[in-house]
Coordinates of C-alpha atoms and ligand atoms in Angstrom, one line a residue:
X1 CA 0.0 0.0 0.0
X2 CA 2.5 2.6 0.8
X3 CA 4.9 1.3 -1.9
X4 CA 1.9 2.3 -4.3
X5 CA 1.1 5.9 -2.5
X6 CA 4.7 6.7 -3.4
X7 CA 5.0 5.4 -6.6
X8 CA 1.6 7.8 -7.5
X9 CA 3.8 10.7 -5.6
X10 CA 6.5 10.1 -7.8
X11 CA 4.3 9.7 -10.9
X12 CA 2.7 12.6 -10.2
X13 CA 6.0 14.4 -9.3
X14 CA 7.3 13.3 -13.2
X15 CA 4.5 13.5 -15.1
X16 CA 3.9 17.4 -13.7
X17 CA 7.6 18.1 -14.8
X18 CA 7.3 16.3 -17.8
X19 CA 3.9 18.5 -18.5
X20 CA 6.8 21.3 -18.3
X21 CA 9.2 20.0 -20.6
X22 CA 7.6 19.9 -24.3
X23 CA 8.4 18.6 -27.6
X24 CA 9.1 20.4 -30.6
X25 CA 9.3 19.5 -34.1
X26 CA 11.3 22.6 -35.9
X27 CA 10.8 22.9 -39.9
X28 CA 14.0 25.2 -41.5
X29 CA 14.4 24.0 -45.0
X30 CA 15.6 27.5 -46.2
X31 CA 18.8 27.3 -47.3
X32 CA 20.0 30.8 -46.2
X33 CA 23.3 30.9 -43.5
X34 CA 21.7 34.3 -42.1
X35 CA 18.3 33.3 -42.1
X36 CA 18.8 30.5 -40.4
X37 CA 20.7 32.5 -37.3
X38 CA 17.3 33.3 -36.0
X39 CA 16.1 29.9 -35.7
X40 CA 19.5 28.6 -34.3
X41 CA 18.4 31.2 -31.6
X42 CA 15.3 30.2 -30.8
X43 CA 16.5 26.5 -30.8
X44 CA 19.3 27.3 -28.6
X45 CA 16.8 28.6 -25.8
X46 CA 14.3 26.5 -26.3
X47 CA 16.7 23.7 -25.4
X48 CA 18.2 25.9 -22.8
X49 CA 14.7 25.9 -21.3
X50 CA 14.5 22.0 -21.2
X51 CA 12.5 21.5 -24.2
X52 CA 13.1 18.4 -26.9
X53 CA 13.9 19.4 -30.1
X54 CA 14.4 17.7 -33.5
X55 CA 14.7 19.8 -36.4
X56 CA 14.7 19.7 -40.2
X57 CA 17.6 22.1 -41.3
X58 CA 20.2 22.6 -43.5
X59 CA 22.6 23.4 -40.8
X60 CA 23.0 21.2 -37.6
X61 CA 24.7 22.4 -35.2
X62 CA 28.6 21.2 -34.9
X63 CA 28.4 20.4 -30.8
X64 CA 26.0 17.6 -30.2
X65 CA 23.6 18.9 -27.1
X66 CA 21.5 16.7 -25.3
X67 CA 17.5 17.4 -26.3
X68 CA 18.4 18.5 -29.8
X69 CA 18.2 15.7 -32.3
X70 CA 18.6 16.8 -35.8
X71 CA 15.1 14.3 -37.5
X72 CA 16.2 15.3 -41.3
X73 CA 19.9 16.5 -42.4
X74 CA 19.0 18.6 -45.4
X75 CA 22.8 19.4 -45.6
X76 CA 23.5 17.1 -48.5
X77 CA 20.5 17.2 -50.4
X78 CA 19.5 20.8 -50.3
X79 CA 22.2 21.7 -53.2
X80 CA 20.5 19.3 -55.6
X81 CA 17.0 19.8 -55.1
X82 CA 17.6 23.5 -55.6
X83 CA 19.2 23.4 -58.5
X84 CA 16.3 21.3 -60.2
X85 CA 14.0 24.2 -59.5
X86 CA 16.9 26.8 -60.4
X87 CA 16.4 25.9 -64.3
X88 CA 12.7 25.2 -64.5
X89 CA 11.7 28.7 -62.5
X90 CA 15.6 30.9 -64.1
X91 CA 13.3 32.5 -66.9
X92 CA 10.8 34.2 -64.2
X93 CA 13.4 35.5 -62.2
X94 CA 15.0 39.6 -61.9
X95 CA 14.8 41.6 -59.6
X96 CA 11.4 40.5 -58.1
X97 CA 12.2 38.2 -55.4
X98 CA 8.6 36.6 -55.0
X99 CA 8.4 34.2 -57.6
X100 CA 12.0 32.8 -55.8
X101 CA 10.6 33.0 -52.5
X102 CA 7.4 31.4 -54.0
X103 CA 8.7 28.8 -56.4
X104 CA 12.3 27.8 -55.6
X105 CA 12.1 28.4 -51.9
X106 CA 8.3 27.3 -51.6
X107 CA 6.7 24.8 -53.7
X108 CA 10.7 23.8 -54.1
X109 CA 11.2 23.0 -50.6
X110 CA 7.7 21.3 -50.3
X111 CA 9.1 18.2 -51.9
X112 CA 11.0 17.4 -48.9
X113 CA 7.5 16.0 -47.5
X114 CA 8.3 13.4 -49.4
X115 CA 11.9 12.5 -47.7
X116 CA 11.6 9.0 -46.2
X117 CA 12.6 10.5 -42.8
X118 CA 9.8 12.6 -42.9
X119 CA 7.6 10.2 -43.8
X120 CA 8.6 8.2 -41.1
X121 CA 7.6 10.9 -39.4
X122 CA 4.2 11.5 -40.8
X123 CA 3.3 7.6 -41.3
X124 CA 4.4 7.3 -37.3
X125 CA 4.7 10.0 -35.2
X126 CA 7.0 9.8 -32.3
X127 CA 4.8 8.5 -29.0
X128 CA 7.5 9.0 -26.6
X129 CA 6.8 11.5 -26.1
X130 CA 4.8 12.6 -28.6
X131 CA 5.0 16.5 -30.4
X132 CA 3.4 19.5 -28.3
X133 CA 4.5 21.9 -31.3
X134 CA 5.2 22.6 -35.1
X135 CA 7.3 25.7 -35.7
X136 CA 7.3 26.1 -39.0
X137 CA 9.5 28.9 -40.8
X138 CA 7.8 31.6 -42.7
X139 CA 9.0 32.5 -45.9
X140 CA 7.8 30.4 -49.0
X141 CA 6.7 27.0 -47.9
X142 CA 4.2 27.4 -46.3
X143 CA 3.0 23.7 -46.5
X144 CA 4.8 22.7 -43.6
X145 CA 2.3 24.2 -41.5
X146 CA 0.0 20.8 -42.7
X147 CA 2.2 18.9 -40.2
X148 CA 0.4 20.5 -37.5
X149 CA -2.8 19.2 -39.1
X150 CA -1.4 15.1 -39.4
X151 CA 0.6 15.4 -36.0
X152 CA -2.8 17.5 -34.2
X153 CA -0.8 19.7 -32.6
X154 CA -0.5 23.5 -32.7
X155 CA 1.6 25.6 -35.0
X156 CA 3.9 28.6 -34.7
X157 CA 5.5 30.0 -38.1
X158 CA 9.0 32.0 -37.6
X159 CA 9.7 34.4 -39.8
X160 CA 13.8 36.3 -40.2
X161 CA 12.6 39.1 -42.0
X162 CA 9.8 41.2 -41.5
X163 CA 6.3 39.3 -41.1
X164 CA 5.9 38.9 -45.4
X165 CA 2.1 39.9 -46.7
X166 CA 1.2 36.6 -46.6
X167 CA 1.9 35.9 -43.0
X168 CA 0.3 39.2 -42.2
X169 CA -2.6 38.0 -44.2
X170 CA -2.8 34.7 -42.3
X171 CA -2.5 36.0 -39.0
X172 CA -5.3 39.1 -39.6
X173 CA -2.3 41.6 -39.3
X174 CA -3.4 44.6 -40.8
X175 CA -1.1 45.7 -44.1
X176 CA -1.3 49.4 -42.6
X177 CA -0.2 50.1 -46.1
X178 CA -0.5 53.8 -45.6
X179 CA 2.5 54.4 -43.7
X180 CA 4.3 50.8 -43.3
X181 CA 5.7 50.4 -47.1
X182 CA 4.8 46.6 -48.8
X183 CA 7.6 44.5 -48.2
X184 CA 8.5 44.3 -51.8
X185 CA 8.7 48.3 -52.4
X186 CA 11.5 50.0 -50.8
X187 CA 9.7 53.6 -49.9
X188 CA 9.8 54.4 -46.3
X189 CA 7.5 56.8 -44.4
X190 CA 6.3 59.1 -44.9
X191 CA 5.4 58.1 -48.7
X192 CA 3.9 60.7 -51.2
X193 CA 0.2 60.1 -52.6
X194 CA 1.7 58.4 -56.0
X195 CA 4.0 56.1 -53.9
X196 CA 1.1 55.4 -51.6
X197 CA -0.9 54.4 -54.3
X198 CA 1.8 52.3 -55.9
X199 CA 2.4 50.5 -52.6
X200 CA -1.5 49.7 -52.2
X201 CA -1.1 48.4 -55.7
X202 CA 2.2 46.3 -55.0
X203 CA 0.9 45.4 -51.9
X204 CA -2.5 43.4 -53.3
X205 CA -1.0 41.9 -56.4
X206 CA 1.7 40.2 -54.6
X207 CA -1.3 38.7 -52.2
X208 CA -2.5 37.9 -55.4
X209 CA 0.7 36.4 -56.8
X210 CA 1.4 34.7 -54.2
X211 CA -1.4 32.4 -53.6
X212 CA -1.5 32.0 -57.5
X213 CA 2.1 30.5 -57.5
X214 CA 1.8 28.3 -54.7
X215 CA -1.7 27.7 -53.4
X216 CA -2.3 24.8 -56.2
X217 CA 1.3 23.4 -55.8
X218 CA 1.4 23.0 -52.2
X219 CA -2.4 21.6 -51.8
X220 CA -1.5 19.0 -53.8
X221 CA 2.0 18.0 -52.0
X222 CA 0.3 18.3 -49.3
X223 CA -2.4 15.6 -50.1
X224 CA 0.5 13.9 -51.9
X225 CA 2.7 13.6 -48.5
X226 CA 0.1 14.4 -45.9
X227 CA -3.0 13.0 -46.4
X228 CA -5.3 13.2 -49.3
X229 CA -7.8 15.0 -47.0
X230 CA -6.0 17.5 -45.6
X231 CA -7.9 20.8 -45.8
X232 CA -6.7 23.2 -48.1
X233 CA -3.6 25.6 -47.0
X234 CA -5.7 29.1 -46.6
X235 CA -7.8 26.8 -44.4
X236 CA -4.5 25.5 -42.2
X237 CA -3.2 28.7 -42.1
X238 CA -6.1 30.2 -40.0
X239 CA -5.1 27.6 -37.3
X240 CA -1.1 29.2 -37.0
X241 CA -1.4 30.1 -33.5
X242 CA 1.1 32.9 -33.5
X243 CA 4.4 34.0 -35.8
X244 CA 7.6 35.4 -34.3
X245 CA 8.8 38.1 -36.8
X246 CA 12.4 39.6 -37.1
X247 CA 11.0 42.9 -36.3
X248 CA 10.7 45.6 -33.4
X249 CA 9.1 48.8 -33.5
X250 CA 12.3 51.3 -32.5
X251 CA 13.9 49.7 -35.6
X252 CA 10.8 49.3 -38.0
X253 CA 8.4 52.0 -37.0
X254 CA 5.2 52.2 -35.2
X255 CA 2.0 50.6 -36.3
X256 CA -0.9 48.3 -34.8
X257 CA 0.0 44.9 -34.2
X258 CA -2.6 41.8 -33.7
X259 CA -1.6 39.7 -30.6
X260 CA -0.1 36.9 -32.7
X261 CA 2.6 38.7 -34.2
X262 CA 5.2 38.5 -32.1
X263 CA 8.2 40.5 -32.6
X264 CA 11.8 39.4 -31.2
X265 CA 14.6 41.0 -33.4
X266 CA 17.8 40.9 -32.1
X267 CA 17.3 37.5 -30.2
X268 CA 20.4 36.3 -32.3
X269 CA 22.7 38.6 -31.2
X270 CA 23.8 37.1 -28.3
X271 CA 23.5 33.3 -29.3
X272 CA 26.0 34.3 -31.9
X273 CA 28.5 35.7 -29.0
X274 CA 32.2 33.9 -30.0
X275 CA 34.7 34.6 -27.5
X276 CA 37.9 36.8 -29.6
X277 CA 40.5 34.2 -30.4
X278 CA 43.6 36.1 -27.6
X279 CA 45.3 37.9 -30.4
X280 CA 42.8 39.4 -31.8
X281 CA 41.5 40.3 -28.2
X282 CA 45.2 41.8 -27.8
X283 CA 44.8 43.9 -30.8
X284 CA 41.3 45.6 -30.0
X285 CA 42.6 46.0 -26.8
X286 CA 46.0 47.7 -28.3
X287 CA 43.5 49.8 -30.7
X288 CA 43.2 52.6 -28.4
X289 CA 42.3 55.7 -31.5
X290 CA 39.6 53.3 -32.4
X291 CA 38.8 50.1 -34.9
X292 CA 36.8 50.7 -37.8
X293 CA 35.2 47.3 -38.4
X294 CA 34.9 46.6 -42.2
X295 CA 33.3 42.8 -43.5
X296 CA 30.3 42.9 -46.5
X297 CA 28.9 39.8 -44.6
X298 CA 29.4 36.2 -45.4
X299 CA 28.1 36.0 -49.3
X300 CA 30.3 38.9 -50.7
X301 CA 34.2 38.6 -50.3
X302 CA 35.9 42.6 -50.0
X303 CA 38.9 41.3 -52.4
X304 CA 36.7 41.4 -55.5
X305 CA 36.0 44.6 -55.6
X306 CA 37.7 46.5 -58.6
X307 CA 41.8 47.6 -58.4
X308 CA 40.6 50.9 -58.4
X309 CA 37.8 50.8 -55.2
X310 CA 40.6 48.7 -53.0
X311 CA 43.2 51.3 -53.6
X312 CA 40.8 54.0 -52.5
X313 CA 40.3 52.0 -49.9
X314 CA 44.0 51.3 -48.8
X315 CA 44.6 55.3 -49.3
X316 CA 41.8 56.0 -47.1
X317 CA 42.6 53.9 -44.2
X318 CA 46.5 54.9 -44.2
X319 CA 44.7 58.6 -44.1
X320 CA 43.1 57.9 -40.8
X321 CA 45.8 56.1 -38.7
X322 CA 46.2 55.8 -36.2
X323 CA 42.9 54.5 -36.1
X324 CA 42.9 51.0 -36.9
X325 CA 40.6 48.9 -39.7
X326 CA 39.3 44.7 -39.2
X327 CA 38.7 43.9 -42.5
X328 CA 37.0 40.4 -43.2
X329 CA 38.9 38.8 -46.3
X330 CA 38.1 35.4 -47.7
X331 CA 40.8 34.7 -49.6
X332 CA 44.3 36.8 -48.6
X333 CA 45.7 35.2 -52.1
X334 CA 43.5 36.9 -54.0
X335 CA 44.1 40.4 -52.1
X336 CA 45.9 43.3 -53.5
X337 CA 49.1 44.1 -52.4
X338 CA 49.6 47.4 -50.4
X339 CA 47.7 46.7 -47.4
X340 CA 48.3 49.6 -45.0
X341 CA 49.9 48.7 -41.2
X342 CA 47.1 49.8 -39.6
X343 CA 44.9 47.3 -41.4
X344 CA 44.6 43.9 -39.9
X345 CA 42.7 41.1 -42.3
X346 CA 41.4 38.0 -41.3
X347 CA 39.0 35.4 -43.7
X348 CA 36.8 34.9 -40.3
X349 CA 36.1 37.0 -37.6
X350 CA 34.0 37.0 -34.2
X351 CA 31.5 39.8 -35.7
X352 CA 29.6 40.1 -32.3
X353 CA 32.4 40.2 -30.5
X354 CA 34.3 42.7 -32.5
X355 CA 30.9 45.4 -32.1
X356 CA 30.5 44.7 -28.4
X357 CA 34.4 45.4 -27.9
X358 CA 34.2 49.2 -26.6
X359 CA 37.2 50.0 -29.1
X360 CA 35.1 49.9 -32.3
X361 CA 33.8 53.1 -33.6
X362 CA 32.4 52.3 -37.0
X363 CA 30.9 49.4 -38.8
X364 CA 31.3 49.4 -42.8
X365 CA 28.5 46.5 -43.8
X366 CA 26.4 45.4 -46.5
X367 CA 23.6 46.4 -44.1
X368 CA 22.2 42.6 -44.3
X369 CA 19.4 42.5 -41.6
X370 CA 21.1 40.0 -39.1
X371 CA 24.1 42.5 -39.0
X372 CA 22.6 45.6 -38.9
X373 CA 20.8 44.4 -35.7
X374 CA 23.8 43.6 -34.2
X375 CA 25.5 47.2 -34.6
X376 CA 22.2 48.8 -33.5
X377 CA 22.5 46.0 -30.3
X378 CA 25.6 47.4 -29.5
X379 CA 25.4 51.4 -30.6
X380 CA 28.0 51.3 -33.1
X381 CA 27.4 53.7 -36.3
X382 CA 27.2 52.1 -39.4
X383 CA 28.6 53.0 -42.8
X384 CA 26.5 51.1 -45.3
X385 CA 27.7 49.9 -48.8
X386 CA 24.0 48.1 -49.6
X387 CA 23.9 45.3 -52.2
X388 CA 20.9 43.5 -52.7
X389 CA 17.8 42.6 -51.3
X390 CA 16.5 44.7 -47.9
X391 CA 19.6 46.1 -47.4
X392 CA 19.1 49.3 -48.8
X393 CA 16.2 49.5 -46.7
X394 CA 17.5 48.9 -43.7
X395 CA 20.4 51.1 -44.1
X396 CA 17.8 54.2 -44.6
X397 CA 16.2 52.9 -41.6
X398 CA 19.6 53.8 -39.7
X399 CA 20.0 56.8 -41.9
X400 CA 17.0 58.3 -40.7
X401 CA 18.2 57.6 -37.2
X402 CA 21.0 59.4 -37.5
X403 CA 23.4 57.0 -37.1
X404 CA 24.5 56.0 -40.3
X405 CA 25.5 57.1 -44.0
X406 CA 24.8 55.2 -46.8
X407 CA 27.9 54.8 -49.6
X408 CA 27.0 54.2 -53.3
X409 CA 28.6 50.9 -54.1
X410 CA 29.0 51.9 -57.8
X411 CA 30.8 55.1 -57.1
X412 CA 33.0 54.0 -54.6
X413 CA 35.8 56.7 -54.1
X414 CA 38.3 58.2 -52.1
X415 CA 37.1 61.1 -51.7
X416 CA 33.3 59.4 -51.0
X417 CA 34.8 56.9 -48.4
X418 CA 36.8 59.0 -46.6
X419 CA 34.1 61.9 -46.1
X420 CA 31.7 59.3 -44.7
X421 CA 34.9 57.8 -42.2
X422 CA 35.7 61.3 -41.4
X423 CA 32.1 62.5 -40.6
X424 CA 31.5 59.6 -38.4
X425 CA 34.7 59.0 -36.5
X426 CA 35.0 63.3 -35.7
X427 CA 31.1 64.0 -35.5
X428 CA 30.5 62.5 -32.3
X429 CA 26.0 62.7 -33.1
X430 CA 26.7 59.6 -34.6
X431 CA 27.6 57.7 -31.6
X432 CA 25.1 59.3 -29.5
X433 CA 22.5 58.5 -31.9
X434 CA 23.6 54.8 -32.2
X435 CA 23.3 54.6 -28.3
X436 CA 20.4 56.4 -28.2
X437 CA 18.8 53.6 -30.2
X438 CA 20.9 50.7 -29.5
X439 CA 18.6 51.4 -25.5
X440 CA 15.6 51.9 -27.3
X441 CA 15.7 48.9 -29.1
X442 CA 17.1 46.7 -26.1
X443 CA 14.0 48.4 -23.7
X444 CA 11.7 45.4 -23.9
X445 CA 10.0 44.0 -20.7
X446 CA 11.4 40.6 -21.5
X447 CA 14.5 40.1 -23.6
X448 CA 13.9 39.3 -27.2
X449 CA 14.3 35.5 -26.7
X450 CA 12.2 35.3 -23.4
X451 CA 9.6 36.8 -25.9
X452 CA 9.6 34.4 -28.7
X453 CA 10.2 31.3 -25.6
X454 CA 7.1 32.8 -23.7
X455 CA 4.9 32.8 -26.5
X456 CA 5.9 29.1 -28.0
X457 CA 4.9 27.7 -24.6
X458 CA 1.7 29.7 -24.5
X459 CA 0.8 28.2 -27.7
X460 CA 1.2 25.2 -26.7
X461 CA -0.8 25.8 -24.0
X462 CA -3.7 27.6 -25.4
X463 CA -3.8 25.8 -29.2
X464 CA -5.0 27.0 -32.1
X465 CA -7.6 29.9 -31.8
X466 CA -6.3 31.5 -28.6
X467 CA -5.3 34.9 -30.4
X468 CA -7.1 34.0 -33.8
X469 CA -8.1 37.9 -35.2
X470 CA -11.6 38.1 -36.2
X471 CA -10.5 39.7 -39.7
X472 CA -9.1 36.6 -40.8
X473 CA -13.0 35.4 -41.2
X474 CA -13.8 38.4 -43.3
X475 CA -12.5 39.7 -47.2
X476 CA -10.3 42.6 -46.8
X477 CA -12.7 45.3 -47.9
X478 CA -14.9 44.1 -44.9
X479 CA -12.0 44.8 -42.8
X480 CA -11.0 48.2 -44.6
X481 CA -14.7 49.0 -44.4
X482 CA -15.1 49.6 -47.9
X483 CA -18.3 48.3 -48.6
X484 CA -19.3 50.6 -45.2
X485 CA -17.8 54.0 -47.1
X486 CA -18.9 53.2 -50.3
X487 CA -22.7 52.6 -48.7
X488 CA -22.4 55.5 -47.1
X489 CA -21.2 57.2 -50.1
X490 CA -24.2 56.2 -51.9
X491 CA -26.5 57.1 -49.4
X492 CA -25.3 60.3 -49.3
X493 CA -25.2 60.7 -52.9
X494 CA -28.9 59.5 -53.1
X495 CA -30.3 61.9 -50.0
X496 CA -28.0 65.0 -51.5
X497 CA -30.0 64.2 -55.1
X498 CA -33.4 63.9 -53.4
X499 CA -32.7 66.8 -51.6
X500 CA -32.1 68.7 -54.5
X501 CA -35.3 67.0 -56.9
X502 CA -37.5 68.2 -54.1
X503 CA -36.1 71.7 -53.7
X504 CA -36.3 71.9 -57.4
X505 CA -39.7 70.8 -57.3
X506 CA -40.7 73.5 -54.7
X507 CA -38.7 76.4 -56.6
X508 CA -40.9 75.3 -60.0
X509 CA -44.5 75.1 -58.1
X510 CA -43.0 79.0 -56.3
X511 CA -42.4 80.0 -59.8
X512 CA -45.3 78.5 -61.5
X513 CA -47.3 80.2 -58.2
X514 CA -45.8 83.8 -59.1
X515 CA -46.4 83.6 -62.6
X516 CA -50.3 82.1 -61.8
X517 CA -50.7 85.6 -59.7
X518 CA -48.9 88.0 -61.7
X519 CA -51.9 89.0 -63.8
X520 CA -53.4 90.3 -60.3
X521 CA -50.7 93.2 -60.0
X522 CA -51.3 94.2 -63.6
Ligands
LIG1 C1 27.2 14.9 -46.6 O1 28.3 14.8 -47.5 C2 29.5 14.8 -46.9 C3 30.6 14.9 -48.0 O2 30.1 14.2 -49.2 C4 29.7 13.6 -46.0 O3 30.9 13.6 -45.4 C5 28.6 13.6 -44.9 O4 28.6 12.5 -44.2 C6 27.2 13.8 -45.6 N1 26.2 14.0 -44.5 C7 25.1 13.3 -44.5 C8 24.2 13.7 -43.4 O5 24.7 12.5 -45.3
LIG2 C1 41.3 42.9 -23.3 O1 40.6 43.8 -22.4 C2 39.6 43.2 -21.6 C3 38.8 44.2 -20.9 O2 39.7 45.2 -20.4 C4 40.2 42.1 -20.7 O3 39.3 41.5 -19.9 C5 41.0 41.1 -21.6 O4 41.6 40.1 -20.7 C6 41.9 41.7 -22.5 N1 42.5 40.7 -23.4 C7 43.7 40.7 -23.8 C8 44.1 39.5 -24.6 O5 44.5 41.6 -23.6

């Protein structure tokens, strides 16, 4: 008898810290090293917080960590698959990104439903213990989500860039396209009336285009690899509990946001944190004048630029010894001679690290989203040399803070680069701006990954429907009340012409009245 009353206790005492303890089945398939840093993040606490975790990513993580099982190693098979769609979808490429992030990197990536060890997966989900959670990243496959469906469990999407118009759209986020520019148009507030209506325009075809590139596509993989009666994916998509979005409103701007979106940038700064190898430790330390931290991230190697633009470069550095330059270089072979002495190169270097380290006073970058966020983290002023993709956008977000300039890569000049280096290392505004922010944006009442961890467990705890917006029910002129205006348009219109008939009526009878009794004055 009392051997059973304790073995209930201790039961009870496990299965209440099990109830605790969940597990999560993570979906990355994007192929994208910065992308991917977010969701490293959020894995990394999650596991911290004593959650099981297998994932389905391109990149496992080098240590092995006990909780984290990596279910499907698209390392090997990612290169392949891609190239397949590469050639089929090449002609509708350009500069528009969306039939990329639509074909290649959705209805492309939805084929690895049909990997065996996903299938093993879907044919037999894990018992022991079973899946609390789908999290499920946002950027073109959106058929993932239909896991949640065959597994019956909840779903959170994660998104690295800005929540994208169809997450907005699934979520009942409101496009507040008057003064938050579409994602695919670079304008920024405050727009004129022209770009306004081009961004309402933008805005509702790529909706548009959108669900006309994948929504076929994916249904069927989905009954393909999920079940032949799974519900169609606007239908799933209702059902996403909640989406944590590489955004935060000191960096993006101010607008209304629905309780689902949940916005955590920066959470990957500090996950990314790599202790300085000692000699370069030694030389930031040494760098007393100040380091001017120079890297174009981890696609686009400095040493290609023209002769011409690294010699500007190598003159404008010497210029402001004896401040000192880190200068990421992939390959030293391929370098032009003439390197300054107060320039020190290396082909990989602790970038988190290098902006916390109080010695670094500027930070010359692509502007890619992941960096940027980790300059504004640590107030350091940016110089930004944008090349593709959002990163002239976010470099005018810093501009308009103050605590950046924005170089031209195509006119890249002596004169150019050392103006901007001289304006920021002698004008100290741009420091106290970058400050400035870097508090604003770290002023959160939880930390950036408490945030997204908070709001995981609470959809697992609350399910689908807990913070479902009651606009995703209704067509989006219901929701931007145009049916209301226009009625009220027309009944206006219709009182205003009544109004008029009948005083027109009553001016005719007054004149037909004083014509009847003219003949009396006669
Ligand atoms: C991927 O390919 C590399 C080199 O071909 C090999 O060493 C590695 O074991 C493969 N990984 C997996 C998960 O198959
Ligand atoms: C660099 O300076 C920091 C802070 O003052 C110190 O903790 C660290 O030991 C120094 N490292 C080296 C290699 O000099």
């Amino acid at each position: 008898m009392k051997k059973q009353i304790i073995l209930s206790v201790l039961l009870a005492i496990v299965s209440a810290s099990s109830s605790e303890s969940y597990r999560i089945l993570g979906i990355f398939p994007f192929q994208s090293r910065s992308h991917q840093m977010l969701f490293d993040g959020i894995v990394k606490g999650l596991v911290r917080k004593g959650h099981q975790i297998d994932l389905v990513t391109v990149y496992p993580m080098k240590k092995s960590i006990p909780n984290y099982k990596v279910v499907v190693n698209l390392q090997n098979i990612t290169e392949s698959l891609v190239n397949k769609w590469n050639v089929k979808f090449a002609s509708e490429l350009g500069d528009d990104t969306l039939p990329i992030i639509a074909l290649q990197y959705g209805n492309g990536l939805c084929e690895y439903l049909g990997l065996p060890e996903l299938q093993k997966i879907i044919k037999n989900p894990p018992r022991n213990p079973p899946y609390d959670l789908v999290i499920v990243e946002s950027f073109g496959a959106n058929c993932f989500i239909g896991l949640g469906h065959v597994l019956k469990v909840p779903v959170v999407m994660a998104s690295s860039t800005i929540d994208l118009p169809w997450l907005s759209e699934a979520l009942g986020q409101p496009d507040n396209i008057a003064f938050f520019p579409a994602f695919f148009t670079s304008y920024s507030h405050p727009m004129t009336f022209l770009q306004r209506v081009h961004n309402t325009i933008v805005n509702h075809m790529n909706h548009h285009r959108f669900r006309r590139y994948i929504e076929d596509v994916q249904n069927a993989q989905m009954k393909k690899y999920l079940s032949p009666d799974i519900p169609p994916l606007w239908e799933l998509e209702k059902n996403v509990v909640l989406a944590l979005v590489n955004s935060f409103h000191s960096l993006n701007g101010i607008r209304p946001l629905t309780p689902g979106i949940i916005e955590v940038a920066g959470l990957h700064v500090h996950e990314n944190y790599v202790e300085l190898p000692q000699e370069l430790a030694k030389w930031m330390n040494e760098s007393t004048a100040g380091v001017v931290y120079f890297t174009l991230g981890s696609m686009v190697n400095i040493e290609t630029f023209p002769d011409v633009t690294i010699r500007a470069f190598y003159s404008t550095f010497k210029k402001i010894a004896p401040v000192r330059v880190l200068m990421k270089v992939g390959n030293k072979e391929n370098l032009l001679p003439g390197l300054p002495d107060n320039v020190m190169i290396s082909s990989w270097i602790p970038q988190v690290a290098i902006l916390a380290h109080k010695n670094t006073k500027v930070f010359i970058t692509h502007g890619g989203l992941m960096s940027s966020q980790e300059s504004l983290t640590f107030g350091v002023p940016i110089i930004g040399i944008p090349l593709f993709g959002d990163q002239f956008t976010n470099v005018e977000f810093f501009m308009k803070k103050n605590m950046a300039l924005m170089l031209n890569v195509k006119s890249l000049t002596e004169e150019s680069i050392h103006g901007a280096l001289k304006k920021i290392l002698k004008n100290p505004e741009y420091k106290k701006a970058a400050k400035y922010h870097s508090k604003r944006f770290l002023d959160r009442p939880l930390s950036a990954m408490d945030t997204a961890i908070y709001w995981i467990e609470y959809a697992i705890r609350n399910g689908p429907g807990a913070l479902r917006s009651p606009a995703i029910d209704m067509a989006w002129w219901q929701v931007a009340l145009l049916d209301v205006y226009a009625f009220l348009m027309l009944t206006f219109i219709t009182i205003s012409y009544l109004i008029l008939v009948v005083l027109n009526f009553c001016l005719k009878i007054l004149k037909l009245k004083s014509s009847y009794q003219r003949p009396k004055y006669d």
